[in-house]
Coordinates of C-alpha atoms (C1' of nucleotides) in Angstrom, one line a residue:
Chain U
X17 CA 0.8 44.5 -28.1
X18 CA 0.5 40.8 -29.5
X19 CA 2.8 38.5 -31.5
X20 CA 5.8 38.8 -28.7
X21 CA 9.1 38.3 -30.7
X22 CA 11.1 37.0 -28.3
X23 CA 9.6 37.0 -24.7
X24 CA 6.8 34.5 -24.4
X25 CA 5.3 36.2 -21.2
X26 CA 3.3 33.4 -20.2
X27 CA 5.3 30.4 -20.4
X28 CA 5.1 29.1 -16.9
X29 CA 1.3 28.8 -17.3
X30 CA 1.3 27.3 -20.8
X31 CA 4.0 24.9 -19.5
X32 CA 1.7 23.7 -16.7
X33 CA -1.4 23.4 -18.7
X34 CA 0.4 21.3 -21.2
X35 CA 1.7 19.0 -18.9
X36 CA -1.6 18.7 -17.2
X37 CA -2.8 17.8 -20.4
X38 CA 0.0 15.2 -21.4
X39 CA -0.9 13.9 -17.8
X40 CA -4.4 13.2 -18.6
X41 CA -4.0 11.9 -21.9
X42 CA -0.8 9.9 -22.1
X43 CA 0.2 9.2 -18.4
X44 CA 3.2 10.4 -16.4
X45 CA 5.5 8.4 -18.7
X46 CA 4.8 10.7 -21.4
X47 CA 5.8 13.9 -19.6
X48 CA 8.8 15.6 -21.2
X49 CA 10.0 19.1 -20.5
X50 CA 11.3 19.1 -24.2
X51 CA 8.3 18.2 -25.5
X52 CA 6.4 20.7 -23.5
X53 CA 8.8 23.6 -24.5
X54 CA 8.3 22.4 -28.3
X55 CA 4.6 22.6 -27.8
X56 CA 4.7 26.0 -26.3
X57 CA 7.2 27.4 -29.1
X58 CA 10.3 28.0 -26.9
X59 CA 13.7 26.2 -27.0
X60 CA 14.1 23.3 -24.8
X61 CA 16.0 25.2 -22.3
X62 CA 13.4 27.7 -22.0
X63 CA 11.7 25.9 -19.3
X64 CA 14.3 25.9 -16.8
X65 CA 14.0 29.7 -16.2
X66 CA 10.5 28.8 -14.6
X67 CA 11.2 25.3 -13.1
X68 CA 14.4 24.6 -11.6
X69 CA 14.1 21.0 -12.7
X70 CA 11.4 18.7 -13.8
X71 CA 10.1 17.6 -10.3
X72 CA 9.6 21.4 -9.4
X73 CA 7.0 21.6 -12.6
X74 CA 5.7 18.2 -11.2
X75 CA 5.3 20.0 -7.8
X76 CA 3.5 23.0 -9.3
X77 CA 1.2 20.7 -11.0
X78 CA 0.3 18.7 -7.7
X79 CA -0.1 21.9 -5.7
X80 CA -2.5 23.3 -8.0
X81 CA -4.3 20.2 -8.2
X82 CA -4.7 20.2 -4.1
X83 CA -5.9 23.8 -4.6
X84 CA -8.5 23.1 -7.2
X85 CA -9.9 20.0 -5.3
X86 CA -10.1 21.9 -1.8
X87 CA -11.8 24.8 -3.5
X88 CA -14.5 22.5 -5.0
X89 CA -14.7 20.7 -1.7
X90 CA -15.1 24.0 0.0
X91 CA -18.2 25.2 -2.5
X92 CA -19.7 21.7 -1.9
X93 CA -19.5 22.1 1.6
X94 CA -21.2 25.5 1.7
X95 CA -23.8 24.7 -1.0
X96 CA -25.5 21.9 1.2
X97 CA -28.2 21.9 3.9
X98 CA -27.4 19.2 6.4
X99 CA -24.2 17.4 7.3
X100 CA -25.2 14.3 5.1
X101 CA -26.2 16.3 2.5
X102 CA -22.7 17.8 2.8
X103 CA -20.8 14.8 2.9
X104 CA -22.6 13.3 0.0
X105 CA -21.8 16.5 -2.0
X106 CA -18.1 16.4 -1.0
X107 CA -18.0 12.6 -2.0
X108 CA -19.2 13.4 -5.3
X109 CA -16.8 16.1 -5.9
X110 CA -14.0 14.0 -4.7
X111 CA -15.0 10.9 -6.8
X112 CA -15.4 13.5 -9.8
X113 CA -12.0 14.8 -9.4
X114 CA -10.6 11.3 -9.1
X115 CA -12.4 10.2 -12.4
X116 CA -11.5 13.3 -14.5
X117 CA -8.0 13.7 -13.2
X118 CA -6.9 10.0 -12.0
X119 CA -3.2 10.5 -13.2
X120 CA -3.2 13.8 -11.6
X121 CA -4.3 12.8 -8.1
X122 CA -2.0 10.0 -8.2
X123 CA 1.0 12.6 -8.8
X124 CA -0.4 14.8 -6.1
X125 CA 0.0 12.3 -3.6
X126 CA 3.2 10.7 -5.3
X127 CA 4.8 14.0 -4.8
X128 CA 3.5 14.6 -1.4
X129 CA 5.1 11.5 -0.3
X130 CA 8.4 12.2 -1.8
X131 CA 11.4 12.5 0.4
X132 CA 12.0 16.0 -1.3
X133 CA 8.4 17.3 -1.2
X134 CA 8.3 21.0 -0.5
X135 CA 6.2 22.4 2.3
X136 CA 3.6 23.7 0.3
X137 CA 2.2 20.4 -0.5
X138 CA 2.1 19.3 3.0
X139 CA 0.3 22.7 3.8
X140 CA -2.2 22.1 1.0
X141 CA -3.0 19.0 2.3
X142 CA -3.6 20.3 5.4
X143 CA -6.1 22.8 3.9
X144 CA -8.1 20.0 2.5
X145 CA -8.3 18.4 5.9
X146 CA -9.4 21.7 7.5
X147 CA -12.4 21.7 5.0
X148 CA -13.6 18.6 6.1
X149 CA -13.0 19.6 9.7
X150 CA -15.0 22.8 9.1
X151 CA -18.1 20.7 8.2
X152 CA -17.4 18.2 11.0
X153 CA -17.5 21.0 13.8
X154 CA -20.7 22.5 12.1
X155 CA -22.2 19.2 12.0
X156 CA -21.7 18.9 15.8
X157 CA -22.9 22.3 16.7
X158 CA -26.1 21.5 14.8
X159 CA -26.6 18.2 16.8
X160 CA -26.1 16.2 13.7
X161 CA -22.7 14.8 14.3
X162 CA -21.9 12.7 17.7
X163 CA -19.8 14.3 20.4
X164 CA -16.2 13.3 20.2
X165 CA -12.6 14.7 19.0
X166 CA -13.6 16.6 15.8
X167 CA -10.3 16.0 14.4
X168 CA -10.4 12.3 14.6
X169 CA -14.0 12.5 13.2
X170 CA -12.9 14.6 10.2
X171 CA -9.9 12.3 9.6
X172 CA -12.1 9.3 9.4
X173 CA -14.3 11.2 7.1
X174 CA -11.4 12.6 5.0
X175 CA -10.1 8.9 4.8
X176 CA -13.0 7.5 3.4
X177 CA -13.8 10.0 1.0
X178 CA -10.0 9.9 -0.5
X179 CA -10.0 5.9 -0.3
X180 CA -13.4 5.7 -2.1
X181 CA -12.4 8.3 -4.7
X182 CA -9.2 6.5 -5.4
X183 CA -10.5 2.8 -5.2
X184 CA -13.1 4.1 -7.8
X185 CA -11.2 6.2 -10.3
X186 CA -11.7 3.9 -12.7
X187 CA -15.3 2.9 -12.0
X188 CA -18.3 4.1 -14.4
X189 CA -19.8 7.2 -12.7
X190 CA -23.3 5.7 -12.8
X191 CA -22.3 2.8 -10.6
X192 CA -20.6 5.2 -8.1
X193 CA -23.7 7.5 -8.1
X194 CA -25.4 4.4 -6.9
X195 CA -22.7 3.2 -4.6
X196 CA -21.8 6.4 -2.7
X197 CA -24.9 6.8 -0.9
X198 CA -24.6 3.5 0.8
X199 CA -21.1 4.3 1.6
X200 CA -22.1 7.9 3.2
X201 CA -24.9 5.7 5.1
X202 CA -22.4 3.2 6.6
X203 CA -20.1 6.2 7.8
X204 CA -23.1 7.9 9.4
X205 CA -24.6 4.9 11.5
X206 CA -21.4 3.1 11.9
X207 CA -20.5 -0.6 11.7
X208 CA -21.6 -1.7 15.2
X209 CA -25.5 -2.6 15.3
X210 CA -27.7 0.1 17.0
Chain E
X5 CA 26.8 -25.4 -10.6
X6 CA 27.7 -21.8 -9.5
X7 CA 29.3 -18.9 -11.3
X8 CA 27.0 -18.8 -14.3
X9 CA 29.3 -17.8 -17.0
X10 CA 26.5 -16.4 -19.5
X11 CA 23.1 -17.0 -18.3
X12 CA 22.2 -15.2 -15.5
X13 CA 19.5 -17.7 -14.2
X14 CA 17.5 -15.5 -11.9
X15 CA 17.5 -12.0 -13.7
X16 CA 13.9 -11.4 -13.6
X17 CA 13.8 -11.7 -9.8
X18 CA 17.0 -9.5 -9.5
X19 CA 15.5 -6.8 -11.6
X20 CA 12.4 -6.5 -9.7
X21 CA 14.2 -6.7 -6.2
X22 CA 16.5 -3.8 -7.6
X23 CA 13.8 -1.8 -8.8
X24 CA 12.0 -2.0 -5.6
X25 CA 15.2 -0.9 -3.8
X26 CA 15.7 1.8 -6.1
X27 CA 12.0 3.1 -5.7
X28 CA 12.2 3.2 -1.8
X29 CA 15.4 4.8 -1.6
X30 CA 15.5 7.4 -4.7
X31 CA 12.0 7.6 -5.9
X32 CA 10.3 6.5 -9.2
X33 CA 12.3 9.1 -11.0
X34 CA 15.3 7.5 -10.3
X35 CA 14.3 3.9 -12.1
X36 CA 16.2 3.1 -15.0
X37 CA 16.3 -0.3 -16.7
X38 CA 19.9 0.4 -18.0
X39 CA 21.1 1.0 -14.4
X40 CA 19.1 -2.2 -13.0
X41 CA 20.9 -3.8 -15.6
X42 CA 24.3 -2.8 -14.5
X43 CA 23.7 -3.5 -11.0
X44 CA 22.8 -6.9 -12.1
X45 CA 25.7 -7.4 -14.1
X46 CA 24.1 -7.9 -17.5
X47 CA 23.9 -6.0 -20.5
X48 CA 21.5 -3.0 -20.9
X49 CA 19.5 -5.0 -23.5
X50 CA 19.1 -8.3 -21.4
X51 CA 15.9 -7.0 -19.5
X52 CA 14.1 -6.8 -22.6
X53 CA 13.8 -10.8 -22.5
X54 CA 12.0 -10.7 -19.4
X55 CA 10.1 -7.6 -19.5
X56 CA 8.7 -6.2 -22.8
X57 CA 9.2 -2.7 -21.6
X58 CA 9.6 -0.3 -18.5
X59 CA 6.0 -0.4 -17.9
X60 CA 5.7 -4.2 -17.7
X61 CA 8.5 -4.4 -15.0
X62 CA 6.5 -1.7 -13.0
X63 CA 3.2 -3.4 -13.4
X64 CA 5.1 -6.8 -12.3
X65 CA 6.4 -4.5 -9.2
X66 CA 2.7 -3.3 -8.4
X67 CA 1.2 -6.7 -8.5
X68 CA 3.7 -8.1 -6.3
X69 CA 3.1 -5.2 -4.0
X70 CA -0.6 -5.9 -3.9
X71 CA -0.2 -9.7 -3.5
X72 CA 2.1 -8.9 -0.2
X73 CA -0.2 -6.5 0.9
X74 CA -3.3 -8.7 0.5
X75 CA -1.1 -11.6 2.2
X76 CA -0.6 -9.3 5.4
X77 CA -4.2 -8.2 5.6
X78 CA -5.3 -11.8 5.6
X79 CA -2.9 -12.7 8.3
X80 CA -4.0 -9.8 10.4
X81 CA -7.7 -10.8 9.9
X82 CA -7.4 -14.2 10.7
X83 CA -5.1 -13.7 13.8
X84 CA -7.7 -11.5 15.6
X85 CA -10.7 -12.3 17.4
X86 CA -13.4 -10.0 17.3
X87 CA -14.2 -7.5 14.4
X88 CA -12.8 -4.5 16.2
X89 CA -9.5 -6.2 16.9
X90 CA -9.5 -7.4 13.1
X91 CA -10.1 -3.9 11.9
X92 CA -7.5 -2.7 14.0
X93 CA -5.0 -5.1 13.1
X94 CA -5.8 -4.8 9.5
X95 CA -5.5 -0.9 9.8
X96 CA -1.9 -1.3 11.5
X97 CA -0.9 -3.7 8.7
X98 CA -2.1 -1.2 6.0
X99 CA -0.4 1.7 7.5
X100 CA 2.7 -0.1 8.2
X101 CA 2.9 -1.0 4.5
X102 CA 2.1 2.5 3.5
X103 CA 5.0 4.1 5.7
X104 CA 7.5 1.3 4.7
X105 CA 6.3 1.2 0.9
X106 CA 5.1 4.6 0.4
X107 CA 6.5 5.0 -3.2
X108 CA 5.6 1.3 -4.1
X109 CA 2.0 2.1 -2.9
X110 CA 1.8 5.1 -5.0
X111 CA 3.0 2.9 -7.8
X112 CA 0.6 0.3 -7.4
X113 CA -2.7 2.4 -7.7
X114 CA -1.0 4.8 -10.2
X115 CA -0.4 1.5 -12.4
X116 CA -3.8 0.3 -11.6
X117 CA -5.4 3.7 -12.9
X118 CA -3.1 3.7 -16.1
X119 CA -5.0 3.4 -19.4
X120 CA -2.8 0.5 -20.4
X121 CA -3.1 -1.3 -16.9
X122 CA -3.1 -5.1 -17.1
X123 CA -6.5 -7.1 -15.7
X124 CA -4.0 -8.9 -13.4
X125 CA -3.7 -5.7 -11.3
X126 CA -7.7 -5.0 -11.3
X127 CA -7.9 -8.6 -10.1
X128 CA -5.5 -8.2 -7.3
X129 CA -7.3 -5.4 -6.0
X130 CA -10.5 -7.6 -6.1
X131 CA -8.8 -10.1 -3.7
X132 CA -7.6 -7.2 -1.3
X133 CA -11.2 -6.2 -1.4
X134 CA -12.5 -9.7 -0.8
X135 CA -10.3 -10.0 2.2
X136 CA -12.1 -7.1 3.9
X137 CA -15.4 -8.5 3.0
X138 CA -14.6 -11.8 4.5
X139 CA -14.2 -9.9 7.6
X140 CA -17.1 -8.1 7.5
X141 CA -19.2 -11.1 6.6
X142 CA -17.7 -13.0 9.6
X143 CA -18.6 -10.0 11.7
X144 CA -22.0 -9.8 10.6
X145 CA -22.3 -13.9 11.5
X146 CA -21.2 -13.1 15.1
X147 CA -23.7 -10.3 15.4
X148 CA -20.8 -7.7 15.8
X149 CA -21.3 -5.9 12.5
X150 CA -24.9 -4.4 11.7
X151 CA -27.1 -5.8 9.1
X152 CA -26.6 -4.6 5.3
X153 CA -25.1 -4.9 2.3
X154 CA -22.0 -6.3 3.0
X155 CA -20.3 -5.3 0.1
X156 CA -21.1 -1.6 0.8
X157 CA -19.8 -2.1 4.3
X158 CA -16.5 -3.5 3.3
X159 CA -16.1 -1.0 0.6
X160 CA -16.6 1.7 3.0
X161 CA -14.1 0.0 5.5
X162 CA -11.4 -0.7 2.7
X163 CA -11.9 2.9 1.5
X164 CA -11.2 4.3 5.2
X165 CA -8.4 2.0 5.5
X166 CA -6.8 3.0 2.3
X167 CA -7.3 6.6 3.0
X168 CA -6.0 6.7 6.5
X169 CA -2.8 4.6 5.3
X170 CA -2.3 7.2 2.4
X171 CA -3.1 10.3 4.2
X172 CA -0.5 9.2 7.0
X173 CA 2.4 7.4 4.8
X174 CA 4.5 10.2 6.2
X175 CA 3.2 10.5 9.7
X176 CA 5.7 9.2 12.5
X177 CA 4.5 5.9 13.6
X178 CA 3.9 6.7 17.3
X179 CA 1.4 9.5 16.3
X180 CA -0.4 6.8 13.9
X181 CA -0.5 4.1 17.2
X182 CA -2.5 6.9 19.2
X183 CA -4.9 8.1 16.4
X184 CA -5.7 4.6 14.5
X185 CA -7.8 3.4 17.3
X186 CA -9.8 6.7 17.4
X187 CA -10.5 6.2 13.7
X188 CA -11.6 2.8 14.0
X189 CA -14.0 3.8 16.8
X190 CA -15.5 6.4 14.5
X191 CA -16.3 4.0 11.9
X192 CA -17.4 1.4 14.3
X193 CA -20.0 3.9 16.1
X194 CA -20.8 6.0 13.2
X195 CA -21.2 9.8 12.8
X196 CA -24.8 10.2 14.1
X197 CA -25.3 10.4 17.5
X198 CA -26.7 7.2 19.1
Chain D
dA19 C1' 16.7 -20.0 -24.4
dC20 C1' 19.3 -16.2 -23.2
dC21 C1' 22.5 -12.5 -23.8
dT22 C1' 25.9 -8.8 -26.2
dG23 C1' 27.1 -4.7 -29.0
dA24 C1' 25.9 -1.2 -31.8
dA25 C1' 22.5 2.0 -33.3
dC26 C1' 18.6 5.2 -32.9
dA27 C1' 16.0 8.6 -31.2
dC28 C1' 14.9 10.5 -27.7
dC29 C1' 15.9 12.9 -22.7
dG30 C1' 17.1 16.7 -18.4
dT31 C1' 20.7 19.8 -17.2
dT32 C1' 24.0 23.4 -17.8
dC33 C1' 26.3 27.3 -19.7
dA34 C1' 28.0 30.6 -22.3
dA35 C1' 26.1 33.7 -25.5
dG36 C1' 22.5 36.6 -27.4
dT37 C1' 18.1 40.4 -27.4
Chain F
dA15 C1' 14.8 39.2 -17.2
dC16 C1' 14.1 35.9 -20.6
dC17 C1' 15.5 33.1 -23.9
dT18 C1' 18.9 30.2 -27.8
dG19 C1' 22.1 26.7 -29.1
dA20 C1' 25.5 23.7 -28.4
dA21 C1' 27.1 20.2 -25.4
dC22 C1' 27.0 16.4 -22.0
dA23 C1' 26.0 12.1 -20.0
dC24 C1' 22.3 9.9 -19.7
dC25 C1' 17.6 7.2 -21.3
dG26 C1' 14.4 3.0 -23.6
dT27 C1' 13.9 0.3 -27.5
dT28 C1' 15.2 -2.6 -31.2
dC29 C1' 18.0 -6.0 -33.7
dA30 C1' 21.5 -8.6 -35.7
dA31 C1' 24.9 -11.3 -33.9
dG32 C1' 27.0 -14.5 -30.8
dT33 C1' 26.7 -18.7 -27.0

DNA sequence: ACCTGAACACCGTTCAAGT
DNA sequence: ACCTGAACACCGTTCAAGT
């Protein structure tokens, strides 16, 4: 069953994995379908069977990025006790993702913003936002989050998490570990004096 | 004095303007030095006199983006009365920039995150953050912003502004006009019940 | 100082043909 | 169904040479 003589069998996944590696190690400018094909041991025309064109591969990469990020956020949310702990855990997850996959995170949103962006990407971002919304709604039920439109609150939190992660995707982890709790505290207590 | 026969005189600026136009209209994948040179009416080798390579042009583009965004944030901050009005104005400016220059904004942060990113980009982001910091410090002096480390508070605000703008760079303006004040309110009063 | 023209080593995409 | 090989029209970059 091993040693496929002609059919690769798993080319799509191999191309995606190779693309993610190149993206992380050498940046988006170094991504080449022909090189990915070479590394996979197939002809340069083979990838077209799995991805209509280069942007289709990028979109698939972006989609898998959103799915993994949302998965980890979900896990962080369900593993933590109160709302503050949940926010902290989600912040850590988001920042860790940004640190470990800076180029991928940039690509994820760049592709989402592209005029020919597929609906799957918008839907994937929607699922990410729903994860945050779930945690806020739960916090309101527990009396740990103030009353008010949960969508607005969740969107504020998601914005802060995303912005903080992007603005820190090049910051040393120890420094982030120190600053993240402060950011969560500001978000929790608000700007206006109490 | 007109009708330069050989020297272009303004090639660098023309290339940058063309690049920004292509970026906005056809996305980053359509950016080609050779095409920019063609549009500028020079040979395909001419751009190399002004930009060492393609990433140098992208970096220059990113830098000018950060400078313009910071300029507009500065203006918004100084034109508004209290802290809440300032935050709202800055939020509007940031979102307007994201809506009008989505691909450029993506490029700005992508280049900032690149391993070979020039220090000018980091410095430009620093100036952007300082603009937010200035407004927070002023708010604290006026008693409109709670006491606490101004850096942390400013970073929280900057994160929220950036995140909100990026998450909405594809949202219709009317919807943003409705939702932005709610986001500022959540940021102002905090998540925890008062 | 600034630009040209040719050359080189790459691309992405398409399409007949092979297994 | 999946892949190859050749072909086409592009790239970015370099470098002698021109003005």
